[in-house]
Short mmCIF file of C-alpha atoms in Angstrom, two decimals:
data_model
loop_
_atom_site.label_atom_id
_atom_site.label_comp_id
_atom_site.label_asym_id
_atom_site.label_seq_id
_atom_site.Cartn_x
_atom_site.Cartn_y
_atom_site.Cartn_z
CA MET A 11 17.32 3.97 11.58
CA LYS A 12 19.53 3.57 8.52
CA THR A 13 22.64 3.64 10.76
CA ASP A 14 21.28 0.77 12.89
CA ARG A 15 20.39 -1.20 9.80
CA ASP A 16 23.80 -0.69 8.22
CA ALA A 17 25.54 -1.62 11.47
CA GLN A 18 23.58 -4.86 11.78
CA TYR A 19 24.08 -5.74 8.13
CA GLY A 20 27.76 -4.83 8.40
CA LEU A 21 28.17 -7.03 11.48
CA LEU A 22 26.84 -10.12 9.71
CA SER A 23 28.95 -9.33 6.64
CA SER A 24 32.01 -9.00 8.87
CA ILE A 25 31.24 -12.32 10.55
CA ALA A 26 30.86 -13.96 7.14
CA GLY A 27 34.27 -12.66 6.08
CA GLU A 28 35.90 -13.70 9.35
CA ALA A 29 34.41 -17.20 9.11
CA GLY A 30 35.29 -17.51 5.42
CA VAL A 31 31.68 -18.19 4.39
CA SER A 32 28.96 -16.36 2.46
CA LEU A 33 26.49 -13.93 4.03
CA SER A 34 23.75 -16.37 3.03
CA THR A 35 25.40 -19.08 5.15
CA VAL A 36 25.58 -16.76 8.15
CA SER A 37 21.89 -15.96 7.67
CA LYS A 38 21.08 -19.70 7.63
CA VAL A 39 22.93 -20.17 10.94
CA VAL A 40 21.16 -17.14 12.44
CA HIS A 41 17.80 -18.66 11.51
CA ARG A 42 18.90 -22.16 12.61
CA ARG A 43 18.54 -23.71 9.16
CA ARG A 44 19.67 -27.34 9.00
CA ASP A 45 21.48 -27.16 5.66
CA VAL A 46 24.80 -25.99 7.17
CA GLY A 47 27.65 -28.32 8.14
CA ALA A 48 28.37 -28.84 11.84
CA ALA A 49 31.89 -27.39 11.74
CA THR A 50 30.77 -24.30 9.80
CA ARG A 51 27.80 -23.82 12.12
CA ALA A 52 30.01 -24.02 15.22
CA ARG A 53 32.49 -21.49 13.79
CA VAL A 54 29.72 -19.01 12.88
CA GLU A 55 27.90 -19.50 16.21
CA GLU A 56 31.13 -18.73 18.09
CA LEU A 57 31.61 -15.51 16.12
CA LEU A 58 27.98 -14.47 16.61
CA THR A 59 28.38 -14.89 20.36
CA ARG A 60 31.74 -13.11 20.44
CA HIS A 61 30.30 -10.10 18.57
CA GLY A 62 27.16 -9.97 20.74
CA TYR A 63 24.65 -10.71 17.99
CA VAL A 64 21.08 -11.32 19.19
CA ARG A 65 18.77 -13.39 17.00
CA PRO A 66 15.36 -12.06 15.91
CA GLY A 67 12.66 -13.02 18.37
CA GLU A 68 15.12 -13.35 21.27
CA PRO A 69 15.10 -10.69 23.99
CA ASN A 70 17.69 -7.96 23.73
CA PRO A 71 17.48 -5.23 26.38
CA VAL A 72 19.95 -3.03 24.51
CA ALA A 73 18.90 -2.99 20.86
CA PRO A 74 15.38 -1.76 20.01
CA ARG A 75 13.12 -3.96 17.90
CA GLN A 76 12.92 -3.19 14.21
CA ILE A 77 10.47 -3.69 11.41
CA VAL A 78 11.04 -3.06 7.72
CA ALA A 79 8.50 -1.19 5.57
CA VAL A 80 8.99 -1.33 1.80
CA PHE A 81 7.13 0.80 -0.76
CA ARG A 82 7.03 0.92 -4.54
CA ASP A 83 8.08 4.58 -4.25
CA LEU A 84 7.87 7.43 -1.76
CA SER A 85 6.51 10.11 -4.09
CA GLY A 86 2.70 9.89 -3.95
CA PRO A 87 0.38 11.32 -1.29
CA TYR A 88 -0.98 7.84 -0.46
CA THR A 89 2.49 6.48 0.27
CA LEU A 90 3.36 9.37 2.56
CA GLU A 91 0.17 8.89 4.56
CA VAL A 92 0.85 5.16 4.99
CA VAL A 93 4.44 5.90 6.07
CA ARG A 94 3.10 8.28 8.70
CA GLY A 95 0.67 5.63 9.93
CA ILE A 96 3.30 2.90 10.24
CA VAL A 97 5.85 5.16 11.92
CA ALA A 98 3.27 6.52 14.37
CA ALA A 99 2.18 3.00 15.30
CA ALA A 100 5.79 1.84 15.69
CA ASP A 101 6.64 4.85 17.86
CA GLU A 102 3.86 3.90 20.26
CA LEU A 103 5.44 0.45 20.61
CA ASP A 104 9.04 1.77 20.82
CA ILE A 105 9.98 0.05 17.55
CA ASP A 106 12.31 1.39 14.87
CA VAL A 107 11.15 1.40 11.23
CA VAL A 108 13.58 0.82 8.37
CA THR A 109 11.99 2.19 5.19
CA GLY A 110 12.91 1.62 1.58
CA THR A 111 11.58 1.20 -1.94
CA THR A 112 11.61 -1.45 -4.63
CA GLY A 113 13.02 1.03 -7.15
CA HIS A 114 16.58 -0.28 -6.83
CA ARG A 115 16.13 -3.30 -4.56
CA SER A 116 13.80 -6.13 -5.38
CA ILE A 117 11.38 -7.67 -2.90
CA ALA A 118 13.70 -10.72 -2.82
CA ARG A 119 16.60 -8.48 -1.77
CA TRP A 120 14.50 -6.85 0.94
CA LEU A 121 13.51 -10.26 2.28
CA GLU A 122 17.21 -11.14 2.54
CA GLU A 123 17.99 -7.86 4.24
CA CYS A 124 15.10 -8.27 6.69
CA GLU A 125 16.56 -11.62 7.74
CA ALA A 126 20.10 -10.25 7.93
CA LEU A 127 18.95 -7.34 10.10
CA GLY A 128 17.15 -9.61 12.52
CA ALA A 129 14.04 -7.47 12.03
CA ALA A 130 10.71 -8.64 13.44
CA GLY A 131 9.25 -8.70 9.94
CA LEU A 132 8.43 -6.86 6.74
CA ILE A 133 5.48 -4.67 5.70
CA ILE A 134 5.15 -4.41 1.91
CA VAL A 135 3.00 -1.55 0.57
CA ILE A 136 1.45 -1.38 -2.93
CA SER A 137 3.90 -3.77 -4.57
CA MET A 138 3.73 -6.78 -6.85
CA LEU A 139 4.72 -9.97 -5.04
CA ALA A 140 6.21 -12.59 -7.38
CA GLU A 141 5.43 -16.28 -6.92
CA ASP A 142 9.04 -17.00 -5.93
CA ASP A 143 8.85 -14.34 -3.22
CA GLN A 144 5.59 -15.75 -1.91
CA ARG A 145 7.10 -19.24 -1.85
CA ARG A 146 10.12 -18.02 0.07
CA ILE A 147 7.98 -16.18 2.62
CA VAL A 148 5.89 -19.28 3.28
CA GLU A 149 8.77 -21.77 3.32
CA ARG A 150 10.92 -19.69 5.68
CA ARG A 151 7.94 -18.59 7.76
CA LEU A 152 8.93 -14.95 7.46
CA PRO A 153 6.52 -12.51 9.14
CA VAL A 154 5.24 -10.43 6.20
CA VAL A 155 2.13 -8.24 5.97
CA LEU A 156 0.90 -6.65 2.74
CA ILE A 157 -0.94 -3.32 2.49
CA ASP A 158 -2.97 -2.91 -0.71
CA PRO A 159 -0.89 -5.37 -2.81
CA LEU A 160 -0.92 -5.00 -6.59
CA SER A 161 -1.65 -8.72 -6.97
CA ALA A 162 -3.74 -11.03 -4.82
CA PRO A 163 -1.48 -12.92 -2.36
CA GLY A 164 -1.85 -16.53 -1.26
CA GLN A 165 -3.88 -17.41 1.81
CA ASP A 166 -0.69 -17.83 3.88
CA ILE A 167 0.31 -14.15 3.57
CA PRO A 168 -2.02 -11.67 5.29
CA SER A 169 -3.06 -8.42 3.62
CA ILE A 170 -4.66 -5.29 5.00
CA GLY A 171 -6.77 -2.76 3.15
CA VAL A 172 -10.07 -0.92 3.33
CA THR A 173 -13.65 -1.53 2.20
CA ASN A 174 -12.87 -0.49 -1.37
CA TRP A 175 -16.09 -1.81 -2.90
CA SER A 176 -18.50 -0.20 -0.47
CA GLY A 177 -16.45 3.02 -0.31
CA ALA A 178 -16.60 3.43 -4.08
CA LYS A 179 -20.29 2.58 -4.08
CA ASP A 180 -20.95 5.28 -1.47
CA ALA A 181 -19.03 7.83 -3.56
CA VAL A 182 -21.06 7.14 -6.70
CA HIS A 183 -24.31 7.09 -4.70
CA HIS A 184 -23.44 10.61 -3.54
CA LEU A 185 -23.00 11.77 -7.14
CA LEU A 186 -26.23 10.07 -8.19
CA GLY A 187 -28.04 11.73 -5.30
CA LEU A 188 -26.92 15.13 -6.60
CA GLY A 189 -28.59 14.36 -9.93
CA HIS A 190 -25.63 13.15 -12.03
CA THR A 191 -26.39 10.33 -14.46
CA ARG A 192 -23.31 10.58 -16.71
CA ILE A 193 -20.54 9.62 -14.30
CA GLY A 194 -17.05 8.75 -15.52
CA MET A 195 -14.32 6.95 -13.60
CA VAL A 196 -10.52 7.03 -13.62
CA VAL A 197 -9.81 3.60 -12.16
CA GLY A 198 -6.66 1.71 -11.09
CA ARG A 199 -5.08 -1.14 -13.04
CA ALA A 200 -7.18 -4.29 -13.44
CA HIS A 201 -4.56 -6.47 -11.68
CA SER A 202 -4.82 -4.35 -8.52
CA PRO A 203 -7.35 -5.86 -6.08
CA ALA A 204 -8.08 -2.38 -4.67
CA GLY A 205 -8.56 -0.87 -8.13
CA ALA A 206 -10.79 -3.73 -9.25
CA ALA A 207 -12.94 -3.49 -6.11
CA ARG A 208 -13.43 0.27 -6.58
CA LEU A 209 -14.50 -0.27 -10.19
CA HIS A 210 -16.96 -2.96 -9.08
CA GLY A 211 -18.38 -0.59 -6.47
CA TYR A 212 -18.82 2.09 -9.15
CA ARG A 213 -20.63 -0.37 -11.42
CA ALA A 214 -22.81 -1.68 -8.58
CA ALA A 215 -24.03 1.85 -7.78
CA LEU A 216 -24.88 2.51 -11.42
CA GLU A 217 -26.71 -0.81 -11.67
CA GLU A 218 -28.79 -0.03 -8.59
CA ALA A 219 -29.74 3.30 -10.20
CA GLU A 220 -30.61 1.42 -13.43
CA ILE A 221 -27.98 3.35 -15.38
CA ASP A 222 -26.12 1.45 -18.12
CA TYR A 223 -22.37 1.06 -17.74
CA ASP A 224 -20.59 3.01 -20.51
CA PRO A 225 -16.98 1.83 -21.05
CA ALA A 226 -16.23 5.07 -22.92
CA LEU A 227 -16.44 6.89 -19.59
CA VAL A 228 -13.96 4.64 -17.81
CA ARG A 229 -10.16 4.67 -18.15
CA SER A 230 -7.67 2.45 -16.29
CA THR A 231 -4.36 3.98 -15.15
CA ASP A 232 -1.73 3.72 -12.46
CA PHE A 233 -2.60 5.59 -9.28
CA ASP A 234 -0.71 8.73 -10.33
CA PHE A 235 -1.24 12.28 -11.56
CA ASP A 236 0.17 12.16 -15.10
CA GLU A 237 -1.78 9.10 -16.20
CA GLY A 238 -4.87 10.42 -14.44
CA LEU A 239 -4.57 13.65 -16.43
CA ARG A 240 -4.25 11.88 -19.78
CA ALA A 241 -7.14 9.53 -19.02
CA SER A 242 -9.35 12.41 -17.88
CA LEU A 243 -8.73 14.38 -21.06
CA ARG A 244 -9.91 11.39 -23.09
CA ILE A 245 -13.03 10.96 -20.96
CA LEU A 246 -13.94 14.65 -21.02
CA ARG A 247 -13.44 14.92 -24.79
CA ALA A 248 -15.99 12.19 -25.48
CA ASP A 249 -18.96 12.99 -27.71
CA ASP A 250 -21.27 12.77 -24.70
CA PRO A 251 -18.96 13.72 -21.78
CA PRO A 252 -19.80 13.07 -18.14
CA THR A 253 -20.99 15.72 -15.68
CA ALA A 254 -19.08 13.99 -12.87
CA VAL A 255 -15.90 11.91 -12.57
CA PHE A 256 -14.96 9.56 -9.74
CA ALA A 257 -11.20 9.01 -9.39
CA ALA A 258 -9.78 5.93 -7.65
CA SER A 259 -7.08 7.97 -5.86
CA ASP A 260 -6.28 11.54 -4.87
CA ALA A 261 -3.37 11.66 -7.33
CA GLN A 262 -5.70 10.68 -10.18
CA ALA A 263 -8.31 13.18 -8.96
CA LEU A 264 -5.73 15.97 -9.18
CA GLY A 265 -5.27 14.88 -12.80
CA VAL A 266 -9.03 15.21 -13.32
CA LEU A 267 -8.95 18.75 -11.91
CA GLU A 268 -6.09 19.70 -14.22
CA ALA A 269 -7.86 18.20 -17.23
CA ALA A 270 -10.96 20.24 -16.40
CA ARG A 271 -8.83 23.39 -16.13
CA GLN A 272 -7.19 22.76 -19.50
CA LEU A 273 -10.59 22.26 -21.14
CA GLY A 274 -12.10 25.36 -19.52
CA LEU A 275 -14.53 23.43 -17.31
CA ALA A 276 -15.43 24.87 -13.92
CA VAL A 277 -15.45 22.49 -10.94
CA PRO A 278 -18.00 21.76 -9.62
CA GLU A 279 -20.35 23.81 -11.83
CA ASP A 280 -19.46 22.03 -15.10
CA LEU A 281 -17.88 18.93 -13.63
CA ALA A 282 -18.20 17.33 -10.20
CA VAL A 283 -15.05 15.51 -9.05
CA MET A 284 -14.98 12.78 -6.40
CA SER A 285 -11.85 11.07 -5.08
CA PHE A 286 -10.73 8.05 -3.07
CA ASP A 287 -8.07 8.27 -0.31
CA ASP A 288 -8.50 11.70 1.35
CA THR A 289 -4.79 12.29 1.87
CA LEU A 290 -3.59 15.74 2.92
CA VAL A 291 -3.64 16.98 -0.69
CA ALA A 292 -7.41 16.40 -0.99
CA ALA A 293 -8.25 19.25 1.37
CA MET A 294 -5.59 21.49 -0.24
CA ALA A 295 -6.78 20.96 -3.83
CA CYS A 296 -8.60 23.74 -5.68
CA PRO A 297 -11.44 23.26 -5.06
CA PRO A 298 -11.06 20.94 -2.04
CA LEU A 299 -11.95 17.38 -3.02
CA SER A 300 -14.90 15.39 -1.80
CA ALA A 301 -13.39 11.98 -1.09
CA VAL A 302 -13.68 8.52 0.37
CA ARG A 303 -11.39 8.64 3.41
CA GLN A 304 -9.03 5.78 4.19
CA PRO A 305 -8.04 5.42 7.90
CA PHE A 306 -4.29 5.65 7.25
CA GLU A 307 -3.16 5.76 10.86
CA GLU A 308 -5.30 2.74 11.65
CA LEU A 309 -3.92 0.93 8.58
CA GLY A 310 -0.38 1.46 9.87
CA ARG A 311 -1.29 0.45 13.39
CA GLU A 312 -3.10 -2.71 12.28
CA ALA A 313 -0.31 -3.77 9.91
CA THR A 314 2.26 -3.29 12.69
CA ARG A 315 0.14 -5.18 15.22
CA VAL A 316 -0.43 -8.14 12.90
CA LEU A 317 3.27 -8.24 11.96
CA LEU A 318 4.43 -8.33 15.59
CA ASP A 319 1.84 -10.98 16.45
CA MET A 320 3.16 -13.13 13.61
CA ALA A 321 6.75 -12.62 14.77
CA GLU A 322 5.67 -14.03 18.15
CA GLY A 323 3.97 -17.03 16.55
CA ARG A 324 0.38 -15.75 16.53
CA PRO A 325 -1.07 -15.77 12.98
CA PRO A 326 -4.00 -13.44 12.16
CA ALA A 327 -7.53 -14.82 12.44
CA SER A 328 -8.17 -13.95 8.78
CA PRO A 329 -5.80 -13.63 5.78
CA ARG A 330 -7.60 -10.44 4.71
CA ILE A 331 -8.40 -7.52 7.03
CA GLU A 332 -10.54 -4.62 5.78
CA LEU A 333 -11.02 -1.33 7.62
CA ALA A 334 -14.06 0.88 7.10
CA THR A 335 -13.94 3.98 4.91
CA GLU A 336 -15.79 7.27 5.43
CA LEU A 337 -17.31 9.76 2.99
CA VAL A 338 -15.94 13.31 3.35
CA LEU A 339 -17.82 16.00 1.42
CA ARG A 340 -16.19 19.25 0.29
CA THR A 341 -16.78 21.70 -2.55
CA SER A 342 -15.66 19.69 -5.60
CA THR A 343 -19.11 18.09 -5.92
CA SER A 344 -22.48 19.75 -6.49
CA VAL A 345 -25.63 19.32 -8.57
CA PRO A 346 -25.19 19.38 -12.36
CA ARG A 347 -25.48 22.75 -14.07
CA GLY A 348 -29.12 23.55 -14.83
CA VAL A 349 -30.50 21.15 -12.23
CA ARG A 350 -32.32 22.71 -9.32
CA THR A 351 -31.56 21.62 -5.77
CA PRO A 352 -34.71 20.14 -4.19
#
């Protein structure tokens, strides 16, 4: 996949050099922009034809279709599950996936590369989309789909996620049903729509149970292990610590488990732990994590379907698509110590 991408990018770069123009000018000609002089356009068009370049959206029986999937990083369990979902969906449709991260290339650079590659479009996963990037996507009508963005996009850019609010509410209802009334939460950053929705679901469940929200039991972190560990230690060292903690991701939940181990707390006897995601690591944790399961394969399939529809001129019916979650119960949750099971 990287070889195909480099070849395509190299071809357009070569054409730019041969025509004596910038790569940006070649990209404008490829996408039939009007702000290119007639003589320059004719020269670039002739070179595109001579080198056998096929524009995005035009049939090419030789070269397979491509999509680009960009992630903040490729280190967390959530990211790996989403990669698997996108690649599996693309394989079913005989489409190549070019993957990358925003660690060394900005979203703006990836948008340029997507155009230069002639890819069908771009899937952006858990990333912050700047206003300039959003403006460029809309103005150039680039097919872009977001999965769990870190900031709310405009109505013109579709996003796909899960029922974060109801999934979190179900998780806390489970803990309440076991008899827990002191329930902490390691939540995502406030600017993350997914993190905010999970926090609201947590608070809604407590409110329904007529339990006051205690900010001392809630800590906001990135969706990762190290910050989850530090936040959990603070929660569990409170004067009146919780008997259960709900984590907004599997990575954070692993941090909760490690914090409990460091403090000599047994899970689930001293502390029940509930997670959100249900990636592969949830079942392999010690003890295995009860979790809200995200349908990762379906997320990848739906994002790919919407992206290809947009590339063919069919916008989604709604700017926001949410897939249902499912509660998966394992051995990290049980009744509080000293409470009898009915």
